[in-house]
PDB file of C-alpha atoms in Angstrom:
ATOM      1  CA  ASN N 576     -24.354 -19.456 -25.033  1.00 53.00           C
ATOM      2  CA  ALA N 577     -20.550 -18.966 -25.788  1.00 71.00           C
ATOM      3  CA  GLY N 578     -18.677 -16.186 -24.260  1.00 90.00           C
ATOM      4  CA  VAL N 579     -15.629 -14.544 -25.506  1.00 95.00           C
ATOM      5  CA  MET N 580     -13.107 -17.138 -26.728  1.00 95.00           C
ATOM      6  CA  GLN N 581      -9.421 -16.639 -26.658  1.00 97.00           C
ATOM      7  CA  ASN N 582      -6.738 -18.774 -27.904  1.00 96.00           C
ATOM      8  CA  PRO N 583      -4.025 -19.884 -27.156  1.00 97.00           C
ATOM      9  CA  ARG N 584      -4.550 -19.838 -23.451  1.00 96.00           C
ATOM     10  CA  HIS N 585      -0.775 -20.023 -23.077  1.00 97.00           C
ATOM     11  CA  LEU N 586       1.787 -19.137 -25.330  1.00 98.00           C
ATOM     12  CA  VAL N 587       5.549 -19.504 -24.995  1.00 98.00           C
ATOM     13  CA  ARG N 588       7.756 -17.647 -27.377  1.00 98.00           C
ATOM     14  CA  ARG N 589      11.672 -16.915 -27.535  1.00 97.00           C
ATOM     15  CA  ARG N 590      12.821 -13.401 -27.848  1.00 97.00           C
ATOM     16  CA  GLY N 591      12.353 -12.266 -31.548  1.00 97.00           C
ATOM     17  CA  GLN N 592       9.810 -14.514 -32.391  1.00 98.00           C
ATOM     18  CA  GLU N 593       6.113 -13.618 -33.416  1.00 98.00           C
ATOM     19  CA  ALA N 594       3.149 -13.939 -30.985  1.00 98.00           C
ATOM     20  CA  ARG N 595      -0.573 -13.964 -32.514  1.00 98.00           C
ATOM     21  CA  LEU N 596      -3.354 -13.770 -30.115  1.00 98.00           C
ATOM     22  CA  ARG N 597      -6.735 -14.608 -31.325  1.00 98.00           C
ATOM     23  CA  CYS N 598     -10.338 -13.327 -29.871  1.00 97.00           C
ATOM     24  CA  SER N 599     -13.638 -14.397 -30.955  1.00 96.00           C
ATOM     25  CA  PRO N 600     -16.250 -12.010 -29.454  1.00 95.00           C
ATOM     26  CA  VAL N 601     -19.622 -13.090 -28.102  1.00 93.00           C
ATOM     27  CA  LYS N 602     -22.097 -13.709 -30.792  1.00 90.00           C
ATOM     28  CA  GLY N 603     -23.571 -10.606 -32.019  1.00 86.00           C
ATOM     29  CA  HIS N 604     -21.058  -8.197 -30.490  1.00 89.00           C
ATOM     30  CA  SER N 605     -19.361  -5.922 -32.790  1.00 87.00           C
ATOM     31  CA  HIS N 606     -17.019  -4.276 -30.324  1.00 91.00           C
ATOM     32  CA  VAL N 607     -13.632  -5.826 -29.288  1.00 94.00           C
ATOM     33  CA  TYR N 608     -11.269  -4.370 -26.892  1.00 95.00           C
ATOM     34  CA  TRP N 609      -7.740  -5.481 -25.934  1.00 97.00           C
ATOM     35  CA  TYR N 610      -6.172  -5.107 -22.599  1.00 97.00           C
ATOM     36  CA  ARG N 611      -2.862  -6.102 -21.054  1.00 97.00           C
ATOM     37  CA  GLN N 612      -2.210  -7.121 -17.583  1.00 95.00           C
ATOM     38  CA  LEU N 613       1.484  -7.358 -16.367  1.00 91.00           C
ATOM     39  CA  PRO N 614       1.967  -9.644 -13.335  1.00 84.00           C
ATOM     40  CA  GLU N 615       0.617  -8.189 -10.218  1.00 80.00           C
ATOM     41  CA  GLU N 616      -0.794  -4.965 -11.984  1.00 85.00           C
ATOM     42  CA  GLY N 617      -3.846  -3.818 -13.195  1.00 88.00           C
ATOM     43  CA  LEU N 618      -5.383  -3.805 -16.567  1.00 94.00           C
ATOM     44  CA  LYS N 619      -4.190  -1.418 -19.346  1.00 95.00           C
ATOM     45  CA  PHE N 620      -6.240  -0.692 -22.320  1.00 94.00           C
ATOM     46  CA  MET N 621      -4.337  -1.260 -25.607  1.00 96.00           C
ATOM     47  CA  VAL N 622      -6.918  -1.029 -28.633  1.00 96.00           C
ATOM     48  CA  TYR N 623     -10.606  -0.796 -29.448  1.00 94.00           C
ATOM     49  CA  LEU N 624     -11.826  -2.276 -32.718  1.00 94.00           C
ATOM     50  CA  GLN N 625     -15.126  -2.607 -34.569  1.00 92.00           C
ATOM     51  CA  LYS N 626     -15.436  -4.756 -37.609  1.00 89.00           C
ATOM     52  CA  GLU N 627     -12.672  -3.779 -40.135  1.00 89.00           C
ATOM     53  CA  ASN N 628     -11.802  -0.511 -38.208  1.00 93.00           C
ATOM     54  CA  ILE N 629      -9.558   0.364 -35.453  1.00 94.00           C
ATOM     55  CA  ILE N 630     -11.435   3.017 -33.355  1.00 91.00           C
ATOM     56  CA  ASP N 631      -8.791   3.856 -30.639  1.00 91.00           C
ATOM     57  CA  GLU N 632      -5.243   2.553 -30.388  1.00 93.00           C
ATOM     58  CA  SER N 633      -3.940   5.042 -28.136  1.00 91.00           C
ATOM     59  CA  GLY N 634      -2.825   2.324 -25.747  1.00 92.00           C
ATOM     60  CA  MET N 635      -0.860   0.403 -28.188  1.00 95.00           C
ATOM     61  CA  PRO N 636       3.021   0.795 -28.264  1.00 94.00           C
ATOM     62  CA  LYS N 637       4.012   2.250 -31.167  1.00 90.00           C
ATOM     63  CA  GLU N 638       6.331  -0.391 -32.676  1.00 95.00           C
ATOM     64  CA  ARG N 639       5.718  -4.150 -32.957  1.00 97.00           C
ATOM     65  CA  PHE N 640       2.156  -4.394 -31.905  1.00 97.00           C
ATOM     66  CA  SER N 641      -0.869  -4.395 -34.329  1.00 97.00           C
ATOM     67  CA  ALA N 642      -4.542  -5.493 -34.157  1.00 97.00           C
ATOM     68  CA  GLU N 643      -7.151  -6.289 -36.661  1.00 96.00           C
ATOM     69  CA  PHE N 644     -10.824  -7.355 -36.566  1.00 95.00           C
ATOM     70  CA  PRO N 645     -11.722  -8.461 -40.065  1.00 93.00           C
ATOM     71  CA  LYS N 646     -15.029  -8.862 -41.449  1.00 89.00           C
ATOM     72  CA  GLU N 647     -14.992 -12.613 -40.947  1.00 89.00           C
ATOM     73  CA  GLY N 648     -13.189 -14.287 -38.405  1.00 92.00           C
ATOM     74  CA  PRO N 649     -11.680 -13.586 -34.988  1.00 95.00           C
ATOM     75  CA  SER N 650      -9.685 -10.291 -33.858  1.00 97.00           C
ATOM     76  CA  ILE N 651      -5.966 -10.809 -33.926  1.00 98.00           C
ATOM     77  CA  LEU N 652      -3.508  -9.049 -31.557  1.00 98.00           C
ATOM     78  CA  ARG N 653      -0.068  -9.628 -33.096  1.00 98.00           C
ATOM     79  CA  ILE N 654       3.351  -8.987 -31.623  1.00 98.00           C
ATOM     80  CA  GLN N 655       6.464  -8.907 -33.738  1.00 98.00           C
ATOM     81  CA  GLN N 656       9.921  -9.556 -32.392  1.00 98.00           C
ATOM     82  CA  VAL N 657       8.648 -10.300 -28.796  1.00 97.00           C
ATOM     83  CA  VAL N 658      10.948  -8.950 -25.855  1.00 97.00           C
ATOM     84  CA  ARG N 659      10.839 -10.416 -22.241  1.00 95.00           C
ATOM     85  CA  GLY N 660       8.829  -7.330 -21.124  1.00 94.00           C
ATOM     86  CA  ASP N 661       5.901  -8.360 -23.462  1.00 96.00           C
ATOM     87  CA  SER N 662       5.406 -11.162 -20.973  1.00 96.00           C
ATOM     88  CA  ALA N 663       1.699 -10.440 -19.581  1.00 96.00           C
ATOM     89  CA  ALA N 664      -1.726 -11.737 -19.750  1.00 96.00           C
ATOM     90  CA  TYR N 665      -3.738 -10.231 -22.585  1.00 98.00           C
ATOM     91  CA  PHE N 666      -7.366 -10.127 -22.209  1.00 97.00           C
ATOM     92  CA  CYS N 667     -10.126  -9.468 -24.988  1.00 97.00           C
ATOM     93  CA  ALA N 668     -13.354  -7.959 -24.329  1.00 95.00           C
ATOM     94  CA  SER N 669     -16.448  -7.703 -26.383  1.00 94.00           C
ATOM     95  CA  SER N 670     -19.555  -5.637 -26.035  1.00 90.00           C
ATOM     96  CA  PRO N 671     -22.567  -5.152 -28.196  1.00 84.00           C
ATOM     97  CA  ARG N 672     -22.131  -1.336 -28.232  1.00 72.00           C
ATOM     98  CA  ASP N 673     -19.585   1.008 -26.472  1.00 57.00           C
ATOM     99  CA  ARG N 674     -19.783   2.962 -23.513  1.00 56.00           C
ATOM    100  CA  LYS N 675     -23.373   1.942 -22.229  1.00 63.00           C
ATOM    101  CA  GLU N 676     -22.793  -1.673 -22.252  1.00 76.00           C
ATOM    102  CA  THR N 677     -20.814  -4.238 -20.280  1.00 85.00           C
ATOM    103  CA  GLN N 678     -17.700  -5.581 -21.530  1.00 90.00           C
ATOM    104  CA  TYR N 679     -17.494  -9.219 -21.142  1.00 92.00           C
ATOM    105  CA  PHE N 680     -13.926 -10.644 -20.856  1.00 95.00           C
ATOM    106  CA  GLY N 681     -12.328 -13.806 -22.290  1.00 95.00           C
ATOM    107  CA  PRO N 682     -10.260 -16.036 -20.396  1.00 94.00           C
ATOM    108  CA  GLY N 683      -6.936 -14.408 -21.577  1.00 96.00           C
ATOM    109  CA  THR N 684      -3.679 -15.359 -23.259  1.00 97.00           C
ATOM    110  CA  ARG N 685      -0.843 -15.678 -20.986  1.00 97.00           C
ATOM    111  CA  LEU N 686       2.348 -14.948 -22.967  1.00 97.00           C
ATOM    112  CA  LEU N 687       5.699 -15.727 -21.749  1.00 97.00           C
ATOM    113  CA  VAL N 688       8.574 -14.727 -23.274  1.00 97.00           C
ATOM    114  CA  LEU N 689      11.959 -16.684 -22.761  1.00 96.00           C
TER     115      LEU N 689
ATOM    116  CA  GLN A1482      -5.879   9.433 -16.242  1.00 79.00           C
ATOM    117  CA  GLN A1483      -6.237   6.192 -14.100  1.00 89.00           C
ATOM    118  CA  PRO A1484      -8.685   6.283 -11.580  1.00 94.00           C
ATOM    119  CA  VAL A1485      -7.657   5.948  -7.864  1.00 95.00           C
ATOM    120  CA  GLN A1486      -8.966   3.117  -5.847  1.00 96.00           C
ATOM    121  CA  SER A1487      -9.010   2.836  -2.040  1.00 95.00           C
ATOM    122  CA  PRO A1488      -8.264   1.092   0.146  1.00 96.00           C
ATOM    123  CA  GLN A1489      -5.412  -0.966  -1.598  1.00 95.00           C
ATOM    124  CA  ALA A1490      -6.326  -4.003   0.279  1.00 96.00           C
ATOM    125  CA  VAL A1491      -8.933  -5.338   2.785  1.00 96.00           C
ATOM    126  CA  ILE A1492      -9.011  -8.259   5.112  1.00 96.00           C
ATOM    127  CA  LEU A1493     -12.484  -9.254   6.315  1.00 94.00           C
ATOM    128  CA  ARG A1494     -14.104 -12.102   8.246  1.00 96.00           C
ATOM    129  CA  GLU A1495     -17.015 -13.892   6.822  1.00 95.00           C
ATOM    130  CA  GLY A1496     -20.304 -11.738   7.173  1.00 93.00           C
ATOM    131  CA  GLU A1497     -18.543  -8.487   7.550  1.00 94.00           C
ATOM    132  CA  ASP A1498     -19.102  -5.508   5.179  1.00 93.00           C
ATOM    133  CA  ALA A1499     -16.802  -3.581   3.066  1.00 93.00           C
ATOM    134  CA  VAL A1500     -16.613  -0.424   0.978  1.00 95.00           C
ATOM    135  CA  ILE A1501     -14.393   0.019  -2.112  1.00 96.00           C
ATOM    136  CA  ASN A1502     -13.965   3.446  -3.516  1.00 96.00           C
ATOM    137  CA  CYS A1503     -12.972   4.788  -6.892  1.00 95.00           C
ATOM    138  CA  SER A1504     -12.136   8.304  -7.671  1.00 94.00           C
ATOM    139  CA  SER A1505     -11.565   9.966 -10.952  1.00 91.00           C
ATOM    140  CA  SER A1506     -10.043  13.590 -11.921  1.00 88.00           C
ATOM    141  CA  LYS A1507     -12.105  13.518 -14.993  1.00 85.00           C
ATOM    142  CA  ALA A1508     -15.763  13.810 -15.641  1.00 81.00           C
ATOM    143  CA  LEU A1509     -17.166  10.421 -16.019  1.00 82.00           C
ATOM    144  CA  TYR A1510     -19.744   8.838 -18.220  1.00 83.00           C
ATOM    145  CA  SER A1511     -19.766   5.567 -16.536  1.00 87.00           C
ATOM    146  CA  VAL A1512     -18.175   3.370 -14.132  1.00 92.00           C
ATOM    147  CA  HIS A1513     -17.760  -0.495 -14.531  1.00 93.00           C
ATOM    148  CA  TRP A1514     -16.939  -2.843 -11.369  1.00 94.00           C
ATOM    149  CA  TYR A1515     -15.005  -6.297 -11.925  1.00 95.00           C
ATOM    150  CA  ARG A1516     -13.724  -8.742  -9.764  1.00 95.00           C
ATOM    151  CA  GLN A1517     -10.869 -10.922 -10.652  1.00 94.00           C
ATOM    152  CA  LYS A1518      -9.441 -13.983  -9.050  1.00 94.00           C
ATOM    153  CA  HIS A1519      -5.765 -14.844  -9.321  1.00 89.00           C
ATOM    154  CA  GLY A1520      -5.138 -16.452 -12.757  1.00 87.00           C
ATOM    155  CA  GLU A1521      -8.558 -15.765 -13.911  1.00 91.00           C
ATOM    156  CA  ALA A1522     -10.467 -13.359 -16.356  1.00 91.00           C
ATOM    157  CA  PRO A1523     -12.179 -10.263 -14.729  1.00 93.00           C
ATOM    158  CA  VAL A1524     -15.865 -11.090 -14.146  1.00 93.00           C
ATOM    159  CA  PHE A1525     -18.417  -8.211 -14.588  1.00 91.00           C
ATOM    160  CA  LEU A1526     -20.134  -7.148 -11.290  1.00 92.00           C
ATOM    161  CA  MET A1527     -21.752  -3.692 -11.891  1.00 89.00           C
ATOM    162  CA  ILE A1528     -22.223  -0.824 -14.308  1.00 89.00           C
ATOM    163  CA  LEU A1529     -23.260   2.723 -13.232  1.00 89.00           C
ATOM    164  CA  LEU A1530     -24.262   5.277 -15.906  1.00 82.00           C
ATOM    165  CA  LYS A1531     -24.384   8.841 -15.873  1.00 77.00           C
ATOM    166  CA  GLY A1532     -27.921   9.985 -14.854  1.00 73.00           C
ATOM    167  CA  GLY A1533     -28.429   7.138 -12.517  1.00 71.00           C
ATOM    168  CA  GLU A1534     -29.016   3.930 -14.569  1.00 69.00           C
ATOM    169  CA  GLN A1535     -27.379   0.836 -12.984  1.00 70.00           C
ATOM    170  CA  LYS A1536     -27.025  -2.703 -14.259  1.00 68.00           C
ATOM    171  CA  GLY A1537     -25.432  -5.453 -12.275  1.00 70.00           C
ATOM    172  CA  HIS A1538     -25.306  -8.295  -9.769  1.00 68.00           C
ATOM    173  CA  GLU A1539     -28.302  -8.425  -7.364  1.00 64.00           C
ATOM    174  CA  LYS A1540     -26.104  -8.970  -4.185  1.00 71.00           C
ATOM    175  CA  ILE A1541     -23.757  -6.168  -4.831  1.00 81.00           C
ATOM    176  CA  SER A1542     -24.640  -2.508  -4.723  1.00 88.00           C
ATOM    177  CA  ALA A1543     -22.761   0.640  -5.812  1.00 90.00           C
ATOM    178  CA  SER A1544     -23.196   4.277  -5.912  1.00 89.00           C
ATOM    179  CA  PHE A1545     -22.074   6.935  -8.474  1.00 89.00           C
ATOM    180  CA  ASN A1546     -21.606  10.477  -7.497  1.00 87.00           C
ATOM    181  CA  GLU A1547     -21.153  12.274 -10.853  1.00 84.00           C
ATOM    182  CA  LYS A1548     -20.309  15.654  -9.372  1.00 86.00           C
ATOM    183  CA  LYS A1549     -17.664  14.401  -7.372  1.00 86.00           C
ATOM    184  CA  GLN A1550     -16.664  11.878  -9.812  1.00 88.00           C
ATOM    185  CA  GLN A1551     -16.528   8.746  -7.468  1.00 91.00           C
ATOM    186  CA  SER A1552     -18.034   5.472  -7.189  1.00 92.00           C
ATOM    187  CA  SER A1553     -18.335   3.275  -4.318  1.00 93.00           C
ATOM    188  CA  LEU A1554     -18.865  -0.448  -4.313  1.00 93.00           C
ATOM    189  CA  TYR A1555     -20.728  -1.965  -1.170  1.00 92.00           C
ATOM    190  CA  LEU A1556     -20.102  -5.697  -0.228  1.00 91.00           C
ATOM    191  CA  THR A1557     -22.383  -6.596   2.446  1.00 88.00           C
ATOM    192  CA  ALA A1558     -22.282  -9.734   4.576  1.00 89.00           C
ATOM    193  CA  SER A1559     -19.159 -10.908   2.727  1.00 90.00           C
ATOM    194  CA  GLN A1560     -18.660 -14.631   1.793  1.00 92.00           C
ATOM    195  CA  LEU A1561     -15.458 -16.509   1.247  1.00 94.00           C
ATOM    196  CA  SER A1562     -16.153 -16.310  -2.683  1.00 93.00           C
ATOM    197  CA  TYR A1563     -16.032 -12.630  -2.441  1.00 94.00           C
ATOM    198  CA  SER A1564     -12.151 -12.898  -1.965  1.00 96.00           C
ATOM    199  CA  GLY A1565     -10.230 -11.433  -5.132  1.00 96.00           C
ATOM    200  CA  THR A1566      -9.120  -8.223  -6.581  1.00 95.00           C
ATOM    201  CA  TYR A1567     -11.787  -5.635  -7.371  1.00 96.00           C
ATOM    202  CA  PHE A1568     -11.205  -3.138 -10.181  1.00 96.00           C
ATOM    203  CA  CYS A1569     -13.167  -0.098 -11.214  1.00 95.00           C
ATOM    204  CA  GLY A1570     -13.031   0.833 -14.918  1.00 93.00           C
ATOM    205  CA  THR A1571     -14.214   4.164 -16.027  1.00 90.00           C
ATOM    206  CA  HIS A1572     -15.406   5.976 -19.118  1.00 82.00           C
ATOM    207  CA  GLY A1573     -14.570   9.442 -19.720  1.00 70.00           C
ATOM    208  CA  SER A1574     -17.371  11.763 -21.177  1.00 64.00           C
ATOM    209  CA  GLY A1575     -15.390  12.382 -24.160  1.00 63.00           C
ATOM    210  CA  ASN A1576     -13.759   9.187 -24.922  1.00 61.00           C
ATOM    211  CA  THR A1577     -14.267   6.098 -26.971  1.00 71.00           C
ATOM    212  CA  GLY A1578     -15.640   2.819 -25.516  1.00 79.00           C
ATOM    213  CA  LYS A1579     -12.273   2.109 -23.767  1.00 86.00           C
ATOM    214  CA  LEU A1580     -12.133   1.511 -19.910  1.00 90.00           C
ATOM    215  CA  ILE A1581      -9.443   3.070 -17.886  1.00 92.00           C
ATOM    216  CA  PHE A1582      -9.104   0.749 -14.773  1.00 94.00           C
ATOM    217  CA  GLY A1583      -7.939   1.595 -11.326  1.00 95.00           C
ATOM    218  CA  GLN A1584      -4.998  -0.220  -9.658  1.00 94.00           C
ATOM    219  CA  GLY A1585      -7.223  -2.673  -7.889  1.00 95.00           C
ATOM    220  CA  THR A1586      -8.273  -3.551  -4.275  1.00 96.00           C
ATOM    221  CA  THR A1587      -7.445  -6.771  -2.886  1.00 96.00           C
ATOM    222  CA  LEU A1588     -10.203  -8.294  -0.775  1.00 96.00           C
ATOM    223  CA  GLN A1589      -9.574 -11.301   1.460  1.00 96.00           C
ATOM    224  CA  VAL A1590     -12.376 -12.755   3.233  1.00 95.00           C
ATOM    225  CA  LYS A1591     -11.314 -15.249   6.058  1.00 95.00           C
ATOM    226  CA  PRO A1592     -13.700 -17.870   7.769  1.00 93.00           C
TER     227      PRO A1592
END
């Protein structure tokens, strides 16, 4: 009974490189959420996706960040031209439906930008 | 708008009780409680829905006052394993499935 899977668990990038973070939701869950947690801070919503649709991207920075959840395969959070301020833990969560259902979190990807 | 949690930090001895509060300035549809240990993912504890429905952990209880837009998490007879940071996440009545999290309450349980 696999939970939310994220990979890689740790990612080191140099400034200007691209970071790709992957999230496989719980089997049967069609709703995926991405949250960012800066060191010693709380969780900040970034984007909410369903299969092939972005439902709410109000928490995404306007530039360099994008997300997708294709019909087949994991959800991807992509950060282009990373900067030191992008260093954070990125958590993915999934739920079978929205609002009334628990969001189950993955283990996170810890991104370090040198 | 981010919900406000209080207190910011609590130190307890094993067996003592604690209450963590979460207040929102906006009408709420649901409140979700999570516990996060350092370096780990948030773990689900409890969900409280408008109208009184609850789902969650057997040994942890919570309340949801819809009129006051507040929720409280009750930790009784605390154990060492209760240590961590507790977050409330809220759904507004009009928004999508996203959760807006409070700033967290750090709980330390000492032997």
